[in-house]
Tab-separated table of C-alpha atoms in Angstrom:
chain	number	residue	atom	x	y	z
K	1	TYR	CA	-6.762	-11.956	21.958
K	2	GLY	CA	-4.068	-14.519	21.281
K	3	VAL	CA	-3.906	-13.960	17.540
K	4	SER	CA	-0.712	-13.911	15.515
K	5	LYS	CA	-2.052	-12.162	12.475
K	6	LYS	CA	-4.381	-9.194	12.117
K	7	ILE	CA	-6.769	-11.126	9.819
K	8	GLU	CA	-7.446	-13.603	12.730
K	9	PHE	CA	-9.337	-10.883	14.740
K	10	ASP	CA	-13.102	-11.249	14.474
K	11	GLN	CA	-15.268	-8.179	13.737
K	12	GLU	CA	-16.076	-7.361	17.308
K	13	GLN	CA	-12.389	-7.635	18.364
K	14	MET	CA	-11.395	-5.264	15.519
K	15	LYS	CA	-14.033	-2.820	16.558
K	16	GLN	CA	-12.746	-2.884	20.175
K	17	LEU	CA	-9.203	-2.362	18.953
K	18	ALA	CA	-10.210	0.543	16.814
K	19	MET	CA	-12.172	2.166	19.647
K	20	SER	CA	-9.142	1.688	21.929
K	21	TYR	CA	-6.929	3.467	19.422
K	22	LYS	CA	-9.460	6.315	19.134
K	23	LYS	CA	-9.632	6.651	22.949
K	24	ALA	CA	-5.826	6.670	23.215
K	25	MET	CA	-5.704	9.493	20.677
K	26	GLU	CA	-8.388	11.480	22.449
K	27	ASP	CA	-6.512	10.981	25.718
K	28	ARG	CA	-3.638	12.740	23.992
K	29	GLY	CA	-5.788	15.610	22.812
K	30	ILE	CA	-6.275	14.362	19.267
K	31	MET	CA	-9.980	14.450	18.408
K	32	ILE	CA	-11.453	12.433	15.609
K	33	SER	CA	-14.739	13.640	14.182
K	34	ASN	CA	-17.530	11.149	13.573
K	35	ASP	CA	-18.494	13.160	10.455
K	36	PRO	CA	-16.902	11.437	7.451
K	37	TYR	CA	-16.735	14.692	5.373
K	38	GLU	CA	-14.858	16.386	8.256
K	39	GLN	CA	-12.528	13.367	8.448
K	40	LEU	CA	-11.863	13.649	4.701
K	41	LYS	CA	-11.238	17.377	4.951
K	42	GLN	CA	-8.784	16.920	7.830
K	43	ALA	CA	-7.033	14.076	5.972
K	44	ILE	CA	-6.541	16.243	2.944
K	45	LEU	CA	-5.272	19.174	4.999
K	46	LEU	CA	-2.839	16.881	6.800
K	47	VAL	CA	-1.455	15.560	3.534
K	48	PHE	CA	-0.933	19.130	2.272
K	49	ALA	CA	0.728	20.069	5.593
K	50	SER	CA	3.018	17.005	5.343
K	51	TRP	CA	4.897	18.822	2.545
K	52	TYR	CA	6.445	21.096	5.167
K	53	SER	CA	7.621	18.353	7.559
K	54	GLU	CA	11.330	18.041	8.257
K	55	GLN	CA	11.379	14.518	6.780
K	56	ALA	CA	9.824	15.723	3.523
K	57	ARG	CA	12.249	18.626	3.297
K	58	ILE	CA	15.199	16.269	3.713
K	59	TYR	CA	13.808	13.924	1.116
K	60	ARG	CA	13.234	16.770	-1.395
K	61	HIS	CA	16.808	17.918	-0.793
K	62	GLN	CA	18.239	14.477	-1.387
K	63	MET	CA	16.144	13.936	-4.566
K	64	HIS	CA	16.718	17.496	-5.860
K	65	VAL	CA	12.977	18.310	-5.774
K	66	SER	CA	12.009	21.968	-5.523
K	67	ASP	CA	10.383	23.178	-2.309
K	68	GLU	CA	7.997	25.257	-4.529
K	69	TRP	CA	6.139	22.321	-6.035
K	70	GLY	CA	3.834	21.238	-3.288
K	71	THR	CA	2.153	17.876	-3.002
K	72	ALA	CA	-1.035	16.203	-4.389
K	73	VAL	CA	-3.991	14.538	-2.785
K	74	ILE	CA	-5.963	11.771	-4.526
K	75	VAL	CA	-9.420	11.047	-3.218
K	76	GLN	CA	-10.911	7.855	-4.494
K	77	GLU	CA	-13.540	5.291	-3.648
K	78	MET	CA	-12.444	2.884	-0.899
K	79	VAL	CA	-11.890	-0.806	-1.643
K	80	PHE	CA	-11.844	-3.047	1.500
K	81	GLY	CA	-8.671	-5.110	1.311
K	82	ASN	CA	-9.496	-6.340	4.823
K	83	LEU	CA	-12.913	-7.660	3.862
K	84	ASN	CA	-11.894	-11.355	3.911
K	85	GLU	CA	-9.182	-13.714	2.713
K	86	ASN	CA	-10.172	-13.140	-0.954
K	87	SER	CA	-9.313	-9.452	-0.591
K	88	GLY	CA	-6.010	-7.791	0.083
K	89	SER	CA	-3.501	-5.144	-0.725
K	90	GLY	CA	0.011	-4.844	-2.111
K	91	VAL	CA	2.875	-2.677	-3.374
K	92	ILE	CA	4.716	-3.371	-6.536
K	93	PHE	CA	7.340	-1.971	-8.754
K	94	THR	CA	6.943	-2.441	-12.543
K	95	ARG	CA	10.570	-3.727	-12.698
K	96	ASP	CA	12.989	-5.377	-10.266
K	97	PRO	CA	14.639	-2.435	-8.562
K	98	LYS	CA	17.704	-4.658	-7.854
K	99	GLY	CA	18.127	-5.742	-11.422
K	100	PRO	CA	19.508	-4.023	-14.548
K	101	SER	CA	16.580	-4.911	-16.924
K	102	GLN	CA	14.181	-2.235	-17.984
K	103	ASP	CA	11.578	-4.811	-18.969
K	104	VAL	CA	8.204	-4.968	-17.065
K	105	THR	CA	8.660	-7.579	-14.377
K	106	LEU	CA	6.438	-7.128	-11.321
K	107	TYR	CA	8.337	-7.040	-8.073
K	108	GLY	CA	6.869	-6.431	-4.620
K	109	ASP	CA	4.710	-7.805	-1.917
K	110	PHE	CA	1.046	-8.355	-1.061
K	111	ILE	CA	-1.029	-9.762	1.742
K	112	PHE	CA	-4.630	-10.829	1.861
K	113	GLY	CA	-7.146	-9.652	4.423
K	114	VAL	CA	-5.516	-6.269	5.154
K	115	GLN	CA	-5.429	-2.672	4.012
K	116	GLY	CA	-2.456	-1.097	2.331
K	117	ASP	CA	-1.221	0.858	5.310
K	118	ASP	CA	-0.582	-2.416	7.070
K	119	ILE	CA	1.960	-3.335	4.441
K	120	VAL	CA	3.848	-0.092	4.237
K	121	SER	CA	3.967	0.160	8.066
K	122	GLY	CA	5.567	-3.278	8.349
K	123	LEU	CA	2.777	-4.595	10.567
K	124	VAL	CA	2.247	-7.772	8.605
K	125	GLU	CA	4.297	-10.572	7.039
K	126	THR	CA	3.879	-10.288	3.288
K	127	TYR	CA	4.019	-12.595	0.324
K	128	PRO	CA	5.808	-11.956	-3.005
K	129	ILE	CA	3.915	-10.789	-6.051
K	130	SER	CA	5.357	-13.269	-8.567
K	131	GLU	CA	6.655	-16.816	-8.600
K	132	LYS	CA	9.988	-15.491	-9.960
K	133	HIS	CA	10.289	-13.164	-6.935
K	134	ARG	CA	9.264	-15.956	-4.526
K	135	VAL	CA	11.865	-18.396	-5.909
K	136	SER	CA	14.661	-15.765	-6.130
K	137	GLU	CA	14.224	-14.807	-2.453
K	138	LYS	CA	13.906	-18.478	-1.424
K	139	ARG	CA	10.673	-17.768	0.511
K	140	GLN	CA	9.494	-20.730	2.566
K	141	SER	CA	5.819	-20.037	1.824
K	142	LEU	CA	4.536	-21.343	-1.495
K	143	ILE	CA	2.137	-18.378	-1.755
K	144	SER	CA	2.539	-15.591	-4.345
K	145	LEU	CA	-0.092	-13.286	-5.868
K	146	GLU	CA	0.623	-14.966	-9.216
K	147	ASN	CA	-0.438	-18.382	-7.949
K	148	ARG	CA	-3.035	-17.444	-5.301
K	149	PHE	CA	-4.905	-14.749	-7.332
K	150	PRO	CA	-3.749	-15.217	-10.938
K	151	GLU	CA	-6.422	-12.980	-12.461
K	152	ILE	CA	-5.371	-10.100	-10.276
K	153	TYR	CA	-1.732	-10.693	-11.025
K	154	HIS	CA	-2.300	-10.791	-14.818
K	155	GLU	CA	-4.359	-7.584	-14.645
K	156	LEU	CA	-1.485	-5.809	-12.785
K	157	VAL	CA	0.935	-7.083	-15.469
K	158	ARG	CA	-1.352	-5.811	-18.177
K	159	LEU	CA	-1.711	-2.360	-16.561
K	160	ALA	CA	2.030	-2.149	-15.969
K	161	GLU	CA	2.835	-3.020	-19.566
K	162	PHE	CA	0.249	-0.483	-20.704
K	163	LEU	CA	1.849	2.310	-18.633
K	164	ILE	CA	5.425	1.507	-19.520
K	165	TYR	CA	5.218	0.265	-23.095
K	166	GLU	CA	2.212	2.060	-24.563
K	167	LYS	CA	2.042	5.305	-22.512
K	168	ARG	CA	5.874	5.486	-22.276
K	169	PHE	CA	5.812	6.337	-18.550
K	170	ASN	CA	8.898	5.751	-16.405
K	171	HIS	CA	8.750	2.610	-14.307
K	172	GLN	CA	6.243	2.950	-11.556
K	173	GLU	CA	5.638	2.027	-7.907
K	174	ILE	CA	2.030	0.991	-7.539
K	175	GLU	CA	-0.058	0.409	-4.467
K	176	PHE	CA	-3.125	-1.711	-5.054
K	177	THR	CA	-6.106	-3.161	-3.208
K	178	PHE	CA	-8.416	-5.944	-4.314
């Protein structure tokens, strides 16, 4: 379709793309139910099964995590980060993972007009969360979550400070959608 970013697809093009993916999976013997409850059930079972994957086993061994623990599934209401250019998704740390400070300083990336899996899969070019992060990495773009969506940025700071300073949790990695 001659687009450089996913957000440039129109609704019909995205539908055609999704249907092409579905057909490609079915051609490989992977069937996707049209029943959303069946889809949810299968997704939950696949997350539980992922605990036994070789990659997960290696990770647990490296991180000294018991094989006996199992994994969790969180089911929550969907927020459409790909609704328009005033929606989006991101991943943050509550502190700079490269720095020595234990203070709450949001560090991470976001993009507008996409879902979270687009970020973690590396399918999109992201923007930094904060102005401090943008300047320190000498990003060419002038966009950050802090200056493009200040109310969302400040709410994330508030939540991070609540978790770390008030609830006394360890520093967190947080995925968010708006």
